[in-house]
Short mmCIF file of N, CA and C in Angstrom, two decimals:
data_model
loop_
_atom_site.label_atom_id
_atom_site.label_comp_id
_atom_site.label_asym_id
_atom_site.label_seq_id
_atom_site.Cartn_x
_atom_site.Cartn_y
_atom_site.Cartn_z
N UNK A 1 -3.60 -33.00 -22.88
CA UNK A 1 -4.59 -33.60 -23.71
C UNK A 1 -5.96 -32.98 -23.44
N UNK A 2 -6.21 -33.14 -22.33
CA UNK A 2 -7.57 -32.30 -21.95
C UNK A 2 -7.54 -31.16 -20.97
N UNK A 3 -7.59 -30.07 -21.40
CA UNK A 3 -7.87 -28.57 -21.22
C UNK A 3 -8.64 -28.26 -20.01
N UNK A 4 -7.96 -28.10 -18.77
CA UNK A 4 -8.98 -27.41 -17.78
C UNK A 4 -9.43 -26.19 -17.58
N UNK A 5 -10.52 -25.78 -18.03
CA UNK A 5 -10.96 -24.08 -17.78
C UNK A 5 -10.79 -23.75 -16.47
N UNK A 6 -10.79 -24.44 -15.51
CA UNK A 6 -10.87 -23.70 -14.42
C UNK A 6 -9.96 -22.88 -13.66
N UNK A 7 -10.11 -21.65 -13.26
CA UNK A 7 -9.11 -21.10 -12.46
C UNK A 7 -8.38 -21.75 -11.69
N UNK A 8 -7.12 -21.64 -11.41
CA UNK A 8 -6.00 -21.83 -10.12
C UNK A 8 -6.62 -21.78 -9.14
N UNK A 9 -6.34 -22.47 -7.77
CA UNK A 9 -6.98 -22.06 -6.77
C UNK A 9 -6.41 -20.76 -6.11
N UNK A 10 -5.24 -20.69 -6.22
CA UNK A 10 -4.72 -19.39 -5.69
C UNK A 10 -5.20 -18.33 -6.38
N UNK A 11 -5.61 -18.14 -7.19
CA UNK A 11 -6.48 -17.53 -8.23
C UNK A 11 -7.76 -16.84 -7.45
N UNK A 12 -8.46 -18.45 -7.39
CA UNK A 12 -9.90 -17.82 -6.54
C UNK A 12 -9.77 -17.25 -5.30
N UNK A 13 -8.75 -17.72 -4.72
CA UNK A 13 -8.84 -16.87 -2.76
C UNK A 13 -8.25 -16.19 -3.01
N UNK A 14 -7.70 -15.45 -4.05
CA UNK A 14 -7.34 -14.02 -4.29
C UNK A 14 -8.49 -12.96 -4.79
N UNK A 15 -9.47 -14.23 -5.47
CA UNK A 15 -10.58 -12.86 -5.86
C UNK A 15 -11.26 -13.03 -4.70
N UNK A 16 -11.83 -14.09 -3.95
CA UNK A 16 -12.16 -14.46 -2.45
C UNK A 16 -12.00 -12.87 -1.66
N UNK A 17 -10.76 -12.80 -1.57
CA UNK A 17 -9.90 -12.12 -0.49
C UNK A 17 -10.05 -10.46 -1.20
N UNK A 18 -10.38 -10.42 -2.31
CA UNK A 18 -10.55 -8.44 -2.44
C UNK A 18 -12.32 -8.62 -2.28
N UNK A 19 -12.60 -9.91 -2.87
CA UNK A 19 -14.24 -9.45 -2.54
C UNK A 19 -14.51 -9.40 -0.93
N UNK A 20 -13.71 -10.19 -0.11
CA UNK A 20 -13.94 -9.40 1.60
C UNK A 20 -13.45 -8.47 1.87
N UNK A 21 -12.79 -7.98 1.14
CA UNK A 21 -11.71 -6.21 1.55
C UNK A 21 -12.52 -5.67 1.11
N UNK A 22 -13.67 -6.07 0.00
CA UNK A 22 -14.70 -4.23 -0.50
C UNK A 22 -15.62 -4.04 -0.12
N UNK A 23 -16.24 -5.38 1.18
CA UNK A 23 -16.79 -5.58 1.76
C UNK A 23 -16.47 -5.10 3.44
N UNK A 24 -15.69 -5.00 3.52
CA UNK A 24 -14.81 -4.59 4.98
C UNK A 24 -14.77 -6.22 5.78
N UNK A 25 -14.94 -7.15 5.27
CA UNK A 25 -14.30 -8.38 5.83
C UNK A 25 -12.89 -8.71 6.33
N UNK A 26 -12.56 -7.46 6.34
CA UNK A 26 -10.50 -7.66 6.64
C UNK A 26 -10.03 -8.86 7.14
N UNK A 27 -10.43 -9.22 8.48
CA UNK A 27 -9.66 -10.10 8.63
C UNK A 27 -9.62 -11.47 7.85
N UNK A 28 -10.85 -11.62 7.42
CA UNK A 28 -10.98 -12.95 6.60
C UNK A 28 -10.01 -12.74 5.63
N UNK A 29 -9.70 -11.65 4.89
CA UNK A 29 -9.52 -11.31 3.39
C UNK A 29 -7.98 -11.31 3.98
N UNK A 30 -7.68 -10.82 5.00
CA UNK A 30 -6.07 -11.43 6.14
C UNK A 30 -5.59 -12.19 5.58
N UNK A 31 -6.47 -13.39 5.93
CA UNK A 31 -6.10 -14.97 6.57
C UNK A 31 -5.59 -15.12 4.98
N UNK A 32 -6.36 -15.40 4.00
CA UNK A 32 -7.07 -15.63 2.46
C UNK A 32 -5.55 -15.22 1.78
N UNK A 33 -5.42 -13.98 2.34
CA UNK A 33 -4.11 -13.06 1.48
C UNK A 33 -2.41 -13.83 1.84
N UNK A 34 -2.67 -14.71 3.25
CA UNK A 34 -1.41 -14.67 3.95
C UNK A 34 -1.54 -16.03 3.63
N UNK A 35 -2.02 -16.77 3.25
CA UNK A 35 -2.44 -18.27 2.68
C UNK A 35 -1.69 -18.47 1.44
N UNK A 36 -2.15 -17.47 0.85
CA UNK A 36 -1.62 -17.10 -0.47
C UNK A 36 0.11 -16.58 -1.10
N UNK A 37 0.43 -16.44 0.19
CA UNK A 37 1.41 -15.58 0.53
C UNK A 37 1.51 -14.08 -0.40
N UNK A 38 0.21 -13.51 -0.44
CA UNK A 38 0.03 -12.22 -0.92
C UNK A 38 0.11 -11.12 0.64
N UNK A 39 1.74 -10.85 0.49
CA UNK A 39 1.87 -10.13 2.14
C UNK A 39 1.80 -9.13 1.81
N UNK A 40 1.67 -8.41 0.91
CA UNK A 40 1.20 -6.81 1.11
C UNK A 40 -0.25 -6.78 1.30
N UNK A 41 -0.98 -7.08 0.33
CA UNK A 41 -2.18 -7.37 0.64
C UNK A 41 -2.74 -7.78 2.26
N UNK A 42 -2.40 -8.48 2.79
CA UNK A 42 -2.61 -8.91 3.86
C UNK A 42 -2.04 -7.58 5.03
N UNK A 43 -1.64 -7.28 4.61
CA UNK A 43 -0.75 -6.31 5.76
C UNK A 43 -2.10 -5.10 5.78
N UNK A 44 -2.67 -4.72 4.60
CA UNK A 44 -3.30 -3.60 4.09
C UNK A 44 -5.18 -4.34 4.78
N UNK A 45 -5.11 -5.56 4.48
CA UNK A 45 -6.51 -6.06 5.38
C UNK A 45 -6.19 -5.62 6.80
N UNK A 46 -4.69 -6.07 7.47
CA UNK A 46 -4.69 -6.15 9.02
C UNK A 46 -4.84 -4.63 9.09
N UNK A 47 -4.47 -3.69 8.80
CA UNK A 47 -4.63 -2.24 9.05
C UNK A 47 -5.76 -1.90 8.84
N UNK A 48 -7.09 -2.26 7.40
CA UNK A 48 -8.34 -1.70 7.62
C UNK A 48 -8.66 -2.00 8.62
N UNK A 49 -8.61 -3.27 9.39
CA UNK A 49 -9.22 -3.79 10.36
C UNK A 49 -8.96 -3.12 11.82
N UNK A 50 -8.54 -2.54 11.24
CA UNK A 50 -7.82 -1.69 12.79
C UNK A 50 -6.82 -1.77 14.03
N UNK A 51 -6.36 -2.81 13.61
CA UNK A 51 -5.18 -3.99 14.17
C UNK A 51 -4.05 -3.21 13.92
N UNK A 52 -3.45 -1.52 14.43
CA UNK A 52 -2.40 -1.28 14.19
C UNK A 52 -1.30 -1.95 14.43
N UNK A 53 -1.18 -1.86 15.57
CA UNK A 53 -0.03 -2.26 16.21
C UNK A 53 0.64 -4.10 15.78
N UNK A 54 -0.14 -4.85 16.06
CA UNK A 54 -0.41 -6.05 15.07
C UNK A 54 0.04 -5.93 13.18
N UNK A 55 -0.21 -4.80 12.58
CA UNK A 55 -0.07 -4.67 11.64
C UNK A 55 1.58 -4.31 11.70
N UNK A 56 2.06 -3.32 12.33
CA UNK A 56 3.11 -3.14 11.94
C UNK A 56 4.21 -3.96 12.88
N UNK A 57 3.93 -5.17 13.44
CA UNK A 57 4.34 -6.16 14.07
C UNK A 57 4.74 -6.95 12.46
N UNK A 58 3.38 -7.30 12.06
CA UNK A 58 3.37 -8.67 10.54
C UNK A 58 4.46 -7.55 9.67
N UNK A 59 4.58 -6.02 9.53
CA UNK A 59 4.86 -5.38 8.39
C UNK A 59 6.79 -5.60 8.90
N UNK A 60 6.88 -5.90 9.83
CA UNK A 60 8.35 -5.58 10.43
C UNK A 60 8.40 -7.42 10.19
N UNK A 61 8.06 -8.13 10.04
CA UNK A 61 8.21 -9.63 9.96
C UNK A 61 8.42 -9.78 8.68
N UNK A 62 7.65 -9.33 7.75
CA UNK A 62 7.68 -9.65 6.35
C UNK A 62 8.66 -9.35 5.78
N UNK A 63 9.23 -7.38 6.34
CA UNK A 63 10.45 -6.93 5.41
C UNK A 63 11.10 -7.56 5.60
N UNK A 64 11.91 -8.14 7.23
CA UNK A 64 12.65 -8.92 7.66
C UNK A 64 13.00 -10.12 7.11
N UNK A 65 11.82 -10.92 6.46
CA UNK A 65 11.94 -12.11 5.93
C UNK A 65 12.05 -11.92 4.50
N UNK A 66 11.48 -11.04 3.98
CA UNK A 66 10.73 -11.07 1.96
C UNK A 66 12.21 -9.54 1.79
N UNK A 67 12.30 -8.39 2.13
CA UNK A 67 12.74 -7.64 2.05
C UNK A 67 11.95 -6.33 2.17
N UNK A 68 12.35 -4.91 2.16
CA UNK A 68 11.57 -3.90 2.57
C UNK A 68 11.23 -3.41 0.79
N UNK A 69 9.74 -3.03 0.65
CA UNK A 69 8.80 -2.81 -0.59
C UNK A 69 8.18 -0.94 -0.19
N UNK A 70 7.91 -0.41 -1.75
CA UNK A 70 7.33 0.31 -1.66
C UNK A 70 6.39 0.93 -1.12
N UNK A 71 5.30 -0.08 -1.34
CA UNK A 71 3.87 -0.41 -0.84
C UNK A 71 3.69 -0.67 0.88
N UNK A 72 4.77 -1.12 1.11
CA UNK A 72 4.88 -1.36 3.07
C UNK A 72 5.16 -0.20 3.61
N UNK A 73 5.73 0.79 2.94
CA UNK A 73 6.60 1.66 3.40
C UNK A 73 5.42 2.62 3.18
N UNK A 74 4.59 3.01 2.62
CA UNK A 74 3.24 3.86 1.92
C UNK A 74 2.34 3.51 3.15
N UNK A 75 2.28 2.20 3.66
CA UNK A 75 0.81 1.72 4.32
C UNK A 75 1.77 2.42 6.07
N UNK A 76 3.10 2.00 6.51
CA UNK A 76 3.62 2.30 7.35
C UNK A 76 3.32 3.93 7.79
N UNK A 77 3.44 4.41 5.90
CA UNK A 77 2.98 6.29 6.62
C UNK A 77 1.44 6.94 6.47
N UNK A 78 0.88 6.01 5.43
CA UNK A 78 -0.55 5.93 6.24
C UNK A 78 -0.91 5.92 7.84
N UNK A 79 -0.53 4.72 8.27
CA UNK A 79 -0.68 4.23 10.09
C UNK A 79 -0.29 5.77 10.75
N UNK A 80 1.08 5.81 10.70
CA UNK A 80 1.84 6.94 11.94
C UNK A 80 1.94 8.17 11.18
N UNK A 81 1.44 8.39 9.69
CA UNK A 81 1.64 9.57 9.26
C UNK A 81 2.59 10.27 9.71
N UNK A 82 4.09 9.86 9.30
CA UNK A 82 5.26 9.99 9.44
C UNK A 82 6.34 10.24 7.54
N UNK A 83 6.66 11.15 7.77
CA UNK A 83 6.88 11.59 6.46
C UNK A 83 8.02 10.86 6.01
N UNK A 84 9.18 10.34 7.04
CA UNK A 84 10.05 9.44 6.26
C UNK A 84 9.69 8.37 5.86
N UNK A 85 8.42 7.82 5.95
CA UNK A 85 8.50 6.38 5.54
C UNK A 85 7.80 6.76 4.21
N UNK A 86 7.12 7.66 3.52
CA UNK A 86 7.02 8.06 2.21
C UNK A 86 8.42 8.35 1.44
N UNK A 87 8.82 9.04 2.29
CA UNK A 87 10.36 9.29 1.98
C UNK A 87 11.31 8.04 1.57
N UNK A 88 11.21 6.36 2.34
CA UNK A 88 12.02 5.49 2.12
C UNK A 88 11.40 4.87 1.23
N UNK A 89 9.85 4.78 0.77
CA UNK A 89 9.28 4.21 0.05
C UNK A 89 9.70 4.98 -1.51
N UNK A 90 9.80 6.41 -1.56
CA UNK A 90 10.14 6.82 -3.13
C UNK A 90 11.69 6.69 -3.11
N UNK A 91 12.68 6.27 -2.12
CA UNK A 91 13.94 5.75 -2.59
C UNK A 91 14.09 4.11 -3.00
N UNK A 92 13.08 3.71 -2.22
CA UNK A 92 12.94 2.22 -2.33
C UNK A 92 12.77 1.75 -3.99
N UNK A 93 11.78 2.74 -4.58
CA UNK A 93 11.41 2.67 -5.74
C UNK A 93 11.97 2.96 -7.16
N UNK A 94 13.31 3.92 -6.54
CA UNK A 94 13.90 4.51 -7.26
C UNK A 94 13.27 6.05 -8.03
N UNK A 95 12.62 6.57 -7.10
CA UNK A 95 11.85 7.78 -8.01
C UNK A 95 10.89 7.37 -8.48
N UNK A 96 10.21 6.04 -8.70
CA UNK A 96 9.48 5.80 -9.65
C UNK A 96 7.74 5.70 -8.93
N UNK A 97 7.83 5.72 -7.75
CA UNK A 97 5.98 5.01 -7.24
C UNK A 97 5.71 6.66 -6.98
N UNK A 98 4.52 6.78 -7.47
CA UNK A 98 3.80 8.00 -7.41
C UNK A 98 3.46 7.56 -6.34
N UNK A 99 2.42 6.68 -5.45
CA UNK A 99 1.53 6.96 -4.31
C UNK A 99 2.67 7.46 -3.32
N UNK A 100 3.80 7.01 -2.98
CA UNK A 100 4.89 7.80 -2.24
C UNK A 100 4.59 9.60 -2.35
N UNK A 101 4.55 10.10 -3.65
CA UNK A 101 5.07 11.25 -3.32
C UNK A 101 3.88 11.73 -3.29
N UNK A 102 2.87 11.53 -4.09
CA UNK A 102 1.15 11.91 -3.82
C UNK A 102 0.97 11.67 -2.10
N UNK A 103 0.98 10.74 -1.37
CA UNK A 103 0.87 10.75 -0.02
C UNK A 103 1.80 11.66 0.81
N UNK A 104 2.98 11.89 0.30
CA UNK A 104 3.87 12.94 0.90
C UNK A 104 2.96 13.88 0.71
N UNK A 105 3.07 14.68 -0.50
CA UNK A 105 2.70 16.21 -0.90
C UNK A 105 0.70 15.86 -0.10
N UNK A 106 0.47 15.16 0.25
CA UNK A 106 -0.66 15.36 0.82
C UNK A 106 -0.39 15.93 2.20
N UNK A 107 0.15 15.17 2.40
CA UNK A 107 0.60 15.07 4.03
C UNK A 107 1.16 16.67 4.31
N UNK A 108 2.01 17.07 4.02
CA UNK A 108 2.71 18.26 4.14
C UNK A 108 1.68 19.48 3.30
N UNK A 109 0.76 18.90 2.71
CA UNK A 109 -0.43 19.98 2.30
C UNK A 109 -1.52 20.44 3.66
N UNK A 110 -1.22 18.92 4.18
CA UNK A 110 -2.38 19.04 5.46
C UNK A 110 -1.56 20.07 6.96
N UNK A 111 -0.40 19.86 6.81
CA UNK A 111 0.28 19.77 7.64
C UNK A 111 1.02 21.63 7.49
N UNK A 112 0.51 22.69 6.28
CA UNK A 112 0.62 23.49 5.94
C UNK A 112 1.87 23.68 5.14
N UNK A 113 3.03 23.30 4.88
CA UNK A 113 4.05 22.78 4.04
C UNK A 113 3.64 23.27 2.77
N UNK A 114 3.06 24.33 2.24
CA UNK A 114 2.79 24.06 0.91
C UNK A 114 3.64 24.22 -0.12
N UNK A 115 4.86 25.10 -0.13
CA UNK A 115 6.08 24.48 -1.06
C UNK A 115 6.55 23.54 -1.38
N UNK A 116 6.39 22.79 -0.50
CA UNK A 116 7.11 21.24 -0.44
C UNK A 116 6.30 20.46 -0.97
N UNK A 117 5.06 20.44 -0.26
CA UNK A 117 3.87 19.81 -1.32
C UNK A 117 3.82 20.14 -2.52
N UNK A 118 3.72 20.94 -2.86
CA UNK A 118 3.35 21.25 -4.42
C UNK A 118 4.43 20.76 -5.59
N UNK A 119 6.14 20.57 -4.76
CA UNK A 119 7.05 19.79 -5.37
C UNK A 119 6.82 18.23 -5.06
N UNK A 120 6.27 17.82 -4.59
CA UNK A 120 5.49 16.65 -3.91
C UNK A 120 4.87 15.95 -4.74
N UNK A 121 3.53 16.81 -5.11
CA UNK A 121 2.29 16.20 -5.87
C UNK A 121 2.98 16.56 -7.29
N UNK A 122 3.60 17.85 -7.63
CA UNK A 122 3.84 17.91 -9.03
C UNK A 122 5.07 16.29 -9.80
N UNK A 123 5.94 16.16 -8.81
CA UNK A 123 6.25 14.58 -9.16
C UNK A 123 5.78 13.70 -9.39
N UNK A 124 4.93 13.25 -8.11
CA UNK A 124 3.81 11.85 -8.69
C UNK A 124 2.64 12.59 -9.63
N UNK A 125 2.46 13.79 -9.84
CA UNK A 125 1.85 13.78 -11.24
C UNK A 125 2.74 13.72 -12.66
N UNK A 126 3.60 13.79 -12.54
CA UNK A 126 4.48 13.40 -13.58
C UNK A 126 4.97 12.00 -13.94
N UNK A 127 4.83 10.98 -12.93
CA UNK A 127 4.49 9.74 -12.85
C UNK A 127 3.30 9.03 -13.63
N UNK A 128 2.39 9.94 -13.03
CA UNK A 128 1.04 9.06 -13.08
C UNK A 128 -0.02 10.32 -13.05
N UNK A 129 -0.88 10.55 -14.09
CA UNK A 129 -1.61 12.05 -14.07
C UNK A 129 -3.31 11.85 -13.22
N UNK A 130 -3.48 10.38 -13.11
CA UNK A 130 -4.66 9.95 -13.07
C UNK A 130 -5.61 10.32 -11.61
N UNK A 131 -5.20 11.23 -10.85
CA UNK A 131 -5.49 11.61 -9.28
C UNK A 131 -5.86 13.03 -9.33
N UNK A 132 -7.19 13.13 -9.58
CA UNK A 132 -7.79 14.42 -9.52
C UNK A 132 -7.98 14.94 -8.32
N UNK A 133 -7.26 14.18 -7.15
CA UNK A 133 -7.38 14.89 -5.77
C UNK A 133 -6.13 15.73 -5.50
N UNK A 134 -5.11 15.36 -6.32
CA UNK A 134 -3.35 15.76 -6.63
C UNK A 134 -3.76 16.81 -7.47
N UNK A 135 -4.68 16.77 -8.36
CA UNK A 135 -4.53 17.82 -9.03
C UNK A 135 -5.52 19.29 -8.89
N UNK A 136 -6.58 18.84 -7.85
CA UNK A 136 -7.21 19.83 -7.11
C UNK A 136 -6.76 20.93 -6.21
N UNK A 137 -5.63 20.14 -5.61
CA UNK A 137 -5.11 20.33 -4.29
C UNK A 137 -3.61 21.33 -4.80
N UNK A 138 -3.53 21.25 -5.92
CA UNK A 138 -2.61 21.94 -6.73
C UNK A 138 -3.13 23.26 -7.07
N UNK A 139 -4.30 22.98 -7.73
CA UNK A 139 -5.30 24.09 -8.02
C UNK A 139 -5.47 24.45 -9.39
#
């Protein structure tokens, strides 16, 4: 009968929680995300914050409980810059998440690999064209 405009609350401590992440508030934007039960998010605050080890403590709890995700598997090879976990993240996905293979073909760009990279980045640009650092780095 009568119409509430107002946002959800889960709503607001979600915008709450990126306005302390662009801020570098991590841990608040943590707490905010894991309240919410937004666990990727939260996993990605505990790591700006510098809380490795802690991070991939919550990241090994979550798959365990929720199941293993793209996005966990991306932030996992961020941390240890370890090339299989890009690797389990673009099977996880089915071929389909560009930041997997864009973070691979980075990685193995840095790492001098450049064949492999360049089959790397030319995938997740075929995904997704929108990464002018993928496509620099290509040349």
């Amino acid at each position: 009968m009568f119409a509430n405009p107002y946002p959800l609350a889960w709503n607001l401590k979600r915008e709450l929680g990126i306005a302390y992440q662009s801020i570098g508030v991590f841990l608040s934007a943590f707490e905010l995300f894991k309240e919410i039960e937004f666990y990727e998010d939260a996993a990605y605050c505990l790591s700006g914050s510098g809380r490795i080890t802690q991070t991939e403590k919550y990241i090994e709890e979550i798959t365990l409980k929720y199941g293993d995700t793209p996005r966990l598997y991306c932030l996992l090879g961020d941390m240890k810059r370890k090339e299989e976990y890009y690797e389990k993240a673009w099977e996880l996905s089915g071929h389909k998440n560009a930041r997997s293979m864009r973070s691979l073909g980075m990685l193995k760009f840095q790492r001098g690999h450049l064949d492999e990279s360049i089959d790397c980045l030319k995938q997740a640009l075929a995904i997704n064209k929108l990464f002018p650092a993928a496509w620099y780095t290509l040349g």
